[in-house]
Tab-separated table of C-alpha atoms and ligand atoms in Angstrom:
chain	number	residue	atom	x	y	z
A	1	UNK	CA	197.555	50.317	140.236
A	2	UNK	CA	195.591	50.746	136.940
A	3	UNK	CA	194.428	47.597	135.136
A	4	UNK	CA	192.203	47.029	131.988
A	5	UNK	CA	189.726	44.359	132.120
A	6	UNK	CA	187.814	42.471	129.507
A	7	UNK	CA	184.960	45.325	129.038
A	8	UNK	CA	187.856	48.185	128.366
A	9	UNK	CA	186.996	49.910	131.888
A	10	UNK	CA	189.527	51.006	133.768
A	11	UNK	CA	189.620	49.765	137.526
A	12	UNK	CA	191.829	52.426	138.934
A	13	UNK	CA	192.121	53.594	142.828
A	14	UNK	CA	190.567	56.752	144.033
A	15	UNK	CA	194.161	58.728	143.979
A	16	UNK	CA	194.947	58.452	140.300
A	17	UNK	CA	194.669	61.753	138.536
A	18	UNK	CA	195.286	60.143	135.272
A	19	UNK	CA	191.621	58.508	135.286
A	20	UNK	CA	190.050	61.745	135.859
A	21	UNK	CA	189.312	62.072	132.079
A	22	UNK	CA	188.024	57.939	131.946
A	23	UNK	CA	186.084	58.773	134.578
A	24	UNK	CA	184.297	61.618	133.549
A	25	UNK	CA	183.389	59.712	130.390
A	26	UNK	CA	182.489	56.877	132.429
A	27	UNK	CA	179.677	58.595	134.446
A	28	UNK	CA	178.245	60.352	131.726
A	29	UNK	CA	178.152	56.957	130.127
A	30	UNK	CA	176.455	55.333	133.224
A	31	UNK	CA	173.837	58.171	132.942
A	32	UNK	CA	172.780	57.602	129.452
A	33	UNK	CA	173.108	53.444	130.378
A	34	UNK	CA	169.732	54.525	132.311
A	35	UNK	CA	168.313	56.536	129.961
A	36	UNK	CA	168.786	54.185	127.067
A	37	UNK	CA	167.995	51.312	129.249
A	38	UNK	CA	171.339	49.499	128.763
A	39	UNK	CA	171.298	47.597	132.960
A	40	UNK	CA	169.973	44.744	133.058
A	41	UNK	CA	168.456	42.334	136.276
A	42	UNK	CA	169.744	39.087	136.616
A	43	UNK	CA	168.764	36.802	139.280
A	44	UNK	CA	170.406	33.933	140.924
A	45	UNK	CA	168.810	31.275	142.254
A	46	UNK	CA	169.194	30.204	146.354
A	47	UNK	CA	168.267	26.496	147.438
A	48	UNK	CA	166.762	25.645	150.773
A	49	UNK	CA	169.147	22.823	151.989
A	50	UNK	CA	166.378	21.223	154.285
A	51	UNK	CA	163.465	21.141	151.836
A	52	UNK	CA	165.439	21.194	148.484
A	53	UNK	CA	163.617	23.906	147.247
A	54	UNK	CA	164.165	27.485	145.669
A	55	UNK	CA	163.991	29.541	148.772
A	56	UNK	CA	164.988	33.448	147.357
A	57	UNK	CA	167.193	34.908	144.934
A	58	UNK	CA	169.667	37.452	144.459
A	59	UNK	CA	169.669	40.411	142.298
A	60	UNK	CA	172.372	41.071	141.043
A	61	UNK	CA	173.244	43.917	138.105
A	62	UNK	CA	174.857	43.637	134.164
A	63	UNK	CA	175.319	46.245	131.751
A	64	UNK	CA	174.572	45.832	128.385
A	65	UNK	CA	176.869	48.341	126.534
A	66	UNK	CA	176.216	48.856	122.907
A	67	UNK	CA	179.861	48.480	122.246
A	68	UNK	CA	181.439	46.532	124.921
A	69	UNK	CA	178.502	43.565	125.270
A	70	UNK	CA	177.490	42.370	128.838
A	71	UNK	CA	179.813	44.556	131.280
A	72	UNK	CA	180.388	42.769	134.803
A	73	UNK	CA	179.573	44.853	137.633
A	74	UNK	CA	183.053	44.979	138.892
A	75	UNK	CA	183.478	47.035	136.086
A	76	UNK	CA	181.339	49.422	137.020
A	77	UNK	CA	179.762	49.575	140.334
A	78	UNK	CA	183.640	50.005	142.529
A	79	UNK	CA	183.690	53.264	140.309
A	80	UNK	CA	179.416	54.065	141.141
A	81	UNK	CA	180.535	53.840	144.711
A	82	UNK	CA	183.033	55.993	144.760
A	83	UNK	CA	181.158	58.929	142.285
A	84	UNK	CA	177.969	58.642	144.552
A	85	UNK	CA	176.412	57.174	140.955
A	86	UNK	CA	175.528	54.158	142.372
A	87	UNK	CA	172.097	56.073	143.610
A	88	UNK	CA	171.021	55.858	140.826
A	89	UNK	CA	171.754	51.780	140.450
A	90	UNK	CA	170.598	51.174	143.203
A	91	UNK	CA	167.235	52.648	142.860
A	92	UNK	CA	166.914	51.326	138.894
A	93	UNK	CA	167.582	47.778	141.096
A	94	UNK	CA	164.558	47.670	143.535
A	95	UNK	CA	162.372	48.921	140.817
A	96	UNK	CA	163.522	46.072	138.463
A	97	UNK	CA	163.440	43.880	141.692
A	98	UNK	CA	159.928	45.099	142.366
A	99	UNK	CA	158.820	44.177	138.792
A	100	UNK	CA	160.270	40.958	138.580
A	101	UNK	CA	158.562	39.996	141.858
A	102	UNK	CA	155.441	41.026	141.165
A	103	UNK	CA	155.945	39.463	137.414
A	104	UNK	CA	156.931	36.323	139.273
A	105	UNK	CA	154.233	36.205	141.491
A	106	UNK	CA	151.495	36.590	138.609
A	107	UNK	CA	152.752	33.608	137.538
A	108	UNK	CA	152.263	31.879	140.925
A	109	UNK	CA	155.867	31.607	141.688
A	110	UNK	CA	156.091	34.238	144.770
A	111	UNK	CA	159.681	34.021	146.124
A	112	UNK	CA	162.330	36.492	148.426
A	113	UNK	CA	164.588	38.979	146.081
A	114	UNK	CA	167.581	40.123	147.803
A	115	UNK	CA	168.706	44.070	146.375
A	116	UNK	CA	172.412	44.482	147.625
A	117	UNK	CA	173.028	47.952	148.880
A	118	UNK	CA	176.448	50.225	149.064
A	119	UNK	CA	177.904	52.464	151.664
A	120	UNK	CA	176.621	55.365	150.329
A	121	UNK	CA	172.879	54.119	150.028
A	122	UNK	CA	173.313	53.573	153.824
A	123	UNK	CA	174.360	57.623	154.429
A	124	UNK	CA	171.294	58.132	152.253
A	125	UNK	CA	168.812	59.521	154.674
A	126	UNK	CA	165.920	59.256	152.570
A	127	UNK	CA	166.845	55.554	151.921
A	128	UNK	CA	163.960	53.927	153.966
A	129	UNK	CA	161.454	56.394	152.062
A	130	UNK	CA	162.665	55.810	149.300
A	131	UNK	CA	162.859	51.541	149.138
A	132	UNK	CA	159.662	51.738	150.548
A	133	UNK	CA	158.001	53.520	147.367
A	134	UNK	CA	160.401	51.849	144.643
A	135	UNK	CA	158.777	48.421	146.436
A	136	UNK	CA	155.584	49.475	145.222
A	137	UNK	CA	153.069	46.336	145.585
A	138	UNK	CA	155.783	44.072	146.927
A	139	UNK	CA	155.575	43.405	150.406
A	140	UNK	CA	158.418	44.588	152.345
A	141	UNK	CA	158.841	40.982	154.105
A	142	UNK	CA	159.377	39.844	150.289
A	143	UNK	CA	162.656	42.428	149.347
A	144	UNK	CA	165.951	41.249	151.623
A	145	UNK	CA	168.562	44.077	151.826
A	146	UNK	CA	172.359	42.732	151.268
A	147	UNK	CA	174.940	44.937	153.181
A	148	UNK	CA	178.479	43.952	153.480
A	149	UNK	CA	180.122	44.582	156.763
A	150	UNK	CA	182.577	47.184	155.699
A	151	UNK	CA	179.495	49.447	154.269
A	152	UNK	CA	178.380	48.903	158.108
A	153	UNK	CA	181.714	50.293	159.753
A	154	UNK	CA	182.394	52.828	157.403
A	155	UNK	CA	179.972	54.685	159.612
A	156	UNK	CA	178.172	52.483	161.992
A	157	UNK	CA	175.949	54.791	163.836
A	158	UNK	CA	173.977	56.359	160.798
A	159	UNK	CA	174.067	52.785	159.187
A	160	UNK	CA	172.758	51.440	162.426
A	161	UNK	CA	169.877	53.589	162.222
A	162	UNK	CA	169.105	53.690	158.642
A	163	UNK	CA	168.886	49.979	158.860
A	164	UNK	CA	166.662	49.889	162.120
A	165	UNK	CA	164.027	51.887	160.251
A	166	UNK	CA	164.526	49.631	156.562
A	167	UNK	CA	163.724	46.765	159.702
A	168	UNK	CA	160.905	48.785	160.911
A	169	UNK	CA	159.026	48.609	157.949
A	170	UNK	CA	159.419	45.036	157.591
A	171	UNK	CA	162.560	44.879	155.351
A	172	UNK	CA	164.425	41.505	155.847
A	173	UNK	CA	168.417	42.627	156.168
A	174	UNK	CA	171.429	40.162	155.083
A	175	UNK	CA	174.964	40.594	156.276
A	176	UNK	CA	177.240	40.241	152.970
A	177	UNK	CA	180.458	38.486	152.467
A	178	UNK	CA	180.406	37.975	156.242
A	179	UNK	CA	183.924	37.207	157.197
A	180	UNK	CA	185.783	39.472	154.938
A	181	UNK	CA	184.856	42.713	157.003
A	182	UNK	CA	186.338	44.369	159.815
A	183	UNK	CA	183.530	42.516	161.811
A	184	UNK	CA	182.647	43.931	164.914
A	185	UNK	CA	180.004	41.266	166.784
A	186	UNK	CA	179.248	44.232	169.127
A	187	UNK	CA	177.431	45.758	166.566
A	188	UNK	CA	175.747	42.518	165.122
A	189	UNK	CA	174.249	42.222	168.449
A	190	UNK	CA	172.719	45.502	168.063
A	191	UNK	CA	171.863	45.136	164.468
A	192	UNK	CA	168.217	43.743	163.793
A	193	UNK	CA	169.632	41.721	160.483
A	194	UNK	CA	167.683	38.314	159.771
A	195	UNK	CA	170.303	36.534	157.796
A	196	UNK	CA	174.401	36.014	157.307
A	197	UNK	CA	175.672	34.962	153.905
A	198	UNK	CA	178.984	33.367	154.109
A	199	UNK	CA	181.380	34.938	151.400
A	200	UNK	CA	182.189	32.851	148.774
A	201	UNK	CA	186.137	32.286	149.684
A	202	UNK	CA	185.469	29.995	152.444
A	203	UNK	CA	182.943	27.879	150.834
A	204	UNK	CA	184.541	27.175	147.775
A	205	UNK	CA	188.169	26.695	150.028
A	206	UNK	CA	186.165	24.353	152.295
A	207	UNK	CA	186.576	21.542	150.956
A	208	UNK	CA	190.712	21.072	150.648
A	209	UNK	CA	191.232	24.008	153.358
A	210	UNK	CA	190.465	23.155	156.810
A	211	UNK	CA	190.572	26.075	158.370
A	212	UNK	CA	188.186	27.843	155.569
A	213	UNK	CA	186.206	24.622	156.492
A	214	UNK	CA	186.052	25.523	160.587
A	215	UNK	CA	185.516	28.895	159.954
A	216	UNK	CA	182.431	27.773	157.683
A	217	UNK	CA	181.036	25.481	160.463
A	218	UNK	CA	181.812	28.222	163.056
A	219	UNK	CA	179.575	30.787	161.242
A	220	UNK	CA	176.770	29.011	160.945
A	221	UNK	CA	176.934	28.395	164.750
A	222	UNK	CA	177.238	31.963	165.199
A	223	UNK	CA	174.564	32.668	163.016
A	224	UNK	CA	172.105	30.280	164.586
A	225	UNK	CA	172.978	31.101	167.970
A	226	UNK	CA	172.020	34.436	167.470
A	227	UNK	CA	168.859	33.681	165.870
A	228	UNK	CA	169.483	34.115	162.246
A	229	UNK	CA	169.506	32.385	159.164
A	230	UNK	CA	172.552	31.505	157.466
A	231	UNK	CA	173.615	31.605	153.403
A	232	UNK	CA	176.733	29.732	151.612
A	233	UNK	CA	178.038	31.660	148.414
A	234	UNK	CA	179.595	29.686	145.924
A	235	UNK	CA	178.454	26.766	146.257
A	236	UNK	CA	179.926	24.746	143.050
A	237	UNK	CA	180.286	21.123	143.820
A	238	UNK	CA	177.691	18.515	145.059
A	239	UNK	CA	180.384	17.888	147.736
A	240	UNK	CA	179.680	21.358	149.116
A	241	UNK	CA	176.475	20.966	148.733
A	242	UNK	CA	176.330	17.711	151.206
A	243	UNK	CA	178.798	19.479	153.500
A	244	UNK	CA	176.649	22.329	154.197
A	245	UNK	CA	173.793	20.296	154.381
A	246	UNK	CA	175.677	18.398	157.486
A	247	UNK	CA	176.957	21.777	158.783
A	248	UNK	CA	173.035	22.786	159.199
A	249	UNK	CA	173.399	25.544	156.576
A	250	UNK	CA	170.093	27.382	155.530
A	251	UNK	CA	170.460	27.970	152.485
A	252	UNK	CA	172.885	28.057	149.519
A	253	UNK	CA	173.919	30.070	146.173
A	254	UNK	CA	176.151	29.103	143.743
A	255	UNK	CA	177.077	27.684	140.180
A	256	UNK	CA	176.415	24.470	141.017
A	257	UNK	CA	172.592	25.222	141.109
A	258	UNK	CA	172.502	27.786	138.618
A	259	UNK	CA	174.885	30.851	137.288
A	260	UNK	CA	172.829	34.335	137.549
A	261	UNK	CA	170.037	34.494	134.876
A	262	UNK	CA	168.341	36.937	132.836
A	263	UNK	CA	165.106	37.596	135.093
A	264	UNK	CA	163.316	37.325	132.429
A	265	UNK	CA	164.613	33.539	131.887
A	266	UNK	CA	163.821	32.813	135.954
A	267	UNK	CA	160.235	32.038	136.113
A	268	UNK	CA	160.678	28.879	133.335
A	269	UNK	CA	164.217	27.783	135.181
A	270	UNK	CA	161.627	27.558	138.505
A	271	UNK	CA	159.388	25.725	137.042
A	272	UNK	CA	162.064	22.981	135.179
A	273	UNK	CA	164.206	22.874	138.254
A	274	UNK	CA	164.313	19.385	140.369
A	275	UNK	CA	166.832	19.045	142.966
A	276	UNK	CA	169.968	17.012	141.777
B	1	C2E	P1	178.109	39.676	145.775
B	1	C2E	O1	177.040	40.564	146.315
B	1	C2E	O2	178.924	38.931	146.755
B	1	C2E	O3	177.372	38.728	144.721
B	1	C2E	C1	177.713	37.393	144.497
B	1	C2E	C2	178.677	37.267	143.353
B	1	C2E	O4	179.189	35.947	143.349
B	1	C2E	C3	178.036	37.466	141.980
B	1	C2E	O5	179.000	38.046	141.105
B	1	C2E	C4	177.764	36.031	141.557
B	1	C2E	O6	177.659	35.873	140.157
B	1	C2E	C5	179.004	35.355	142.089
B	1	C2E	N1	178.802	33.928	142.289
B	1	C2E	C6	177.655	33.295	142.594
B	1	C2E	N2	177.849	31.974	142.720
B	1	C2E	C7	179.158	31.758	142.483
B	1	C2E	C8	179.974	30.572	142.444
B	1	C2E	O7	179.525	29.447	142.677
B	1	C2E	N3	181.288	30.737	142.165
B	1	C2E	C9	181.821	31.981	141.921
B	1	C2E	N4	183.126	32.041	141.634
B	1	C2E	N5	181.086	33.104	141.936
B	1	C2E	C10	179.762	32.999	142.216
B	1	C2E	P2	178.644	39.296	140.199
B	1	C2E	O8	177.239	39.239	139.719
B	1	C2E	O9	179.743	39.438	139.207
B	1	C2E	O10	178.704	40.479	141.234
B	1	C2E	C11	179.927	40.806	141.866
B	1	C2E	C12	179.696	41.826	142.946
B	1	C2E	O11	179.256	43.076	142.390
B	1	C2E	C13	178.628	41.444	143.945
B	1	C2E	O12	179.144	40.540	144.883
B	1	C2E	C14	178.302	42.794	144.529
B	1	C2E	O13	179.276	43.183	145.472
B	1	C2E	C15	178.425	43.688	143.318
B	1	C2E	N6	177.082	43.889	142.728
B	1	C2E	C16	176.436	43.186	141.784
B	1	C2E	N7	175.221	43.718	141.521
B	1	C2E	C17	175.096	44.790	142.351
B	1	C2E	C18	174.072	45.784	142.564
B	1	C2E	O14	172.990	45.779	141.958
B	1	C2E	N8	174.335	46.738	143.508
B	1	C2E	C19	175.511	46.774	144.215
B	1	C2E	N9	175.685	47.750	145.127
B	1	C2E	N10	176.490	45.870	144.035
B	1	C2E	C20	176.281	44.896	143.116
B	2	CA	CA1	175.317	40.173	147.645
B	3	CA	CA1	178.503	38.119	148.762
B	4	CA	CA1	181.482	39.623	147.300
């Protein structure tokens, strides 16, 4: 099923023929949205519950078409998976990543970035090599990697290895949307990840949905019995907020501290911030 969102893009599934002509436009768009600079970073601020303070933040990607304005990257990375394009994102991503860090930490404010990664940036053999130069002057303890569990199980054994050597070199590794995956906690065992980030569904369903509220609570026992840290996503009340902090959550993202941002705008939202 073909639908048009807001941007004019057509989401479409991999079968239909009668994208093949959108599609080819679309890529040869997303090559010149490089070349004439057109992505843009935005970060997203994540709180540490314990301390109140700004623990990391997420990278996450816009496009800023001449026509269409500020595409969302539903719009356009589903379709960069599937084309192999996202490569390319993801590479313009740790370099931005890279800059803002080191931008960031010029002006005293050194703090995590999490780059989230695709299935086919974990086939990528050259992947480790390759995040290891884009990181440039940023150490590798200061980049987390976001990988959702399906991009995991699509082909665990090659992603099991390309992420014990991004682990090797001192990349910190985040399991996505965890929850929303065909899990397998076999493989978690064997996976050297350092964090879990709860999708979004369950914390923002937590508070009228018991269930999404036990399976919250449940996750970050998991998580902490096996060592790692544990992330909320969409955290947008100050009731969630208080929950999690009860729960013994790590940390937490979400509107209710601040929507993503320019990275450009981060460093002065840092410095204004004060916990609510
Ligand atoms: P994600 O990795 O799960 O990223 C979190 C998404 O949740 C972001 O959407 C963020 O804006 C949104 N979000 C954060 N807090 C809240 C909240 O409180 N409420 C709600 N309703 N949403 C919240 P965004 O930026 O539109 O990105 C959507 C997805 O697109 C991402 O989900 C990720 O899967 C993908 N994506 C974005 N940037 C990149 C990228 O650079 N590379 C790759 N491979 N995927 C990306
Ligand atoms: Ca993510
Ligand atoms: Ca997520
Ligand atoms: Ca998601």
């Amino acid at each position: 099923a073909a639908k048009r969102s807001q941007s004019g893009f057509q989401i479409y599934a991999p079968s239909m023929d009668a994208a093949s002509q959108e599609s080819l436009s679309l890529i040869s768009e997303l090559r010149q949205a490089i070349e004439n600079h057109e992505l843009r970073l935005y970060l997203q601020p994540k709180v540490d519950l314990a301390t109140q303070r700004i623990g990391g933040a997420e990278a996450l990607v816009r496009w800023q078409h001449p026509v269409r304005g500020l595409v969302p990257p539903m719009d356009f990375i589903p379709f960069a998976e599937q084309t192999g394009f996202i490569r390319q994102i993801t590479s313009w991503m740790l370099r931005a990543s890279a800059e803002a860090w080191l931008s960031l930490h010029r002006q005293g404010l050194a703090l995590p970035i999490s780059v989230n990664l695709s299935t086919r940036d974990l086939m990528d053999q050259d992947l480790p090599i390759k995040i290891a130069d884009l990181a440039g002057g940023v150490p590798p303890s200061a980049l987390c990697l976001e990988i959702t569990e399906s991009a995991i199980m699509d082909d665990p054994q090659r992603a099991l290895q390309t992420l014990e050597q991004l682990h090797a070199l001192g990349f910190k590794l985040s399991i996505d949307d965890f929850g929303t995956g065909y899990s397998s906690l076999a493989y978690l065992k064997q996976l050297s990840v350092d964090e879990l980030k709860i999708d979004r569904s369950f914390v923002m369903g937590m508070e009228k949905d018991l269930d999404d509220a036990k399976i919250v609570r449940s996750t970050i026992e998991l998580a902490h019995n096996l060592g790692l840290r544990v992330v909320a996503e969409g955290l947008e009340t100050g009731k969630a907020w208080t929950l999690l902090e009860m729960l013994g959550c790590d940390q937490a993202q979400g509107y209710f501290l601040a929507r993503p941002m320019p990275s450009d705008q981060f460093g002065a939202w840092l410095r204004d911030w004060e916990p609510p």
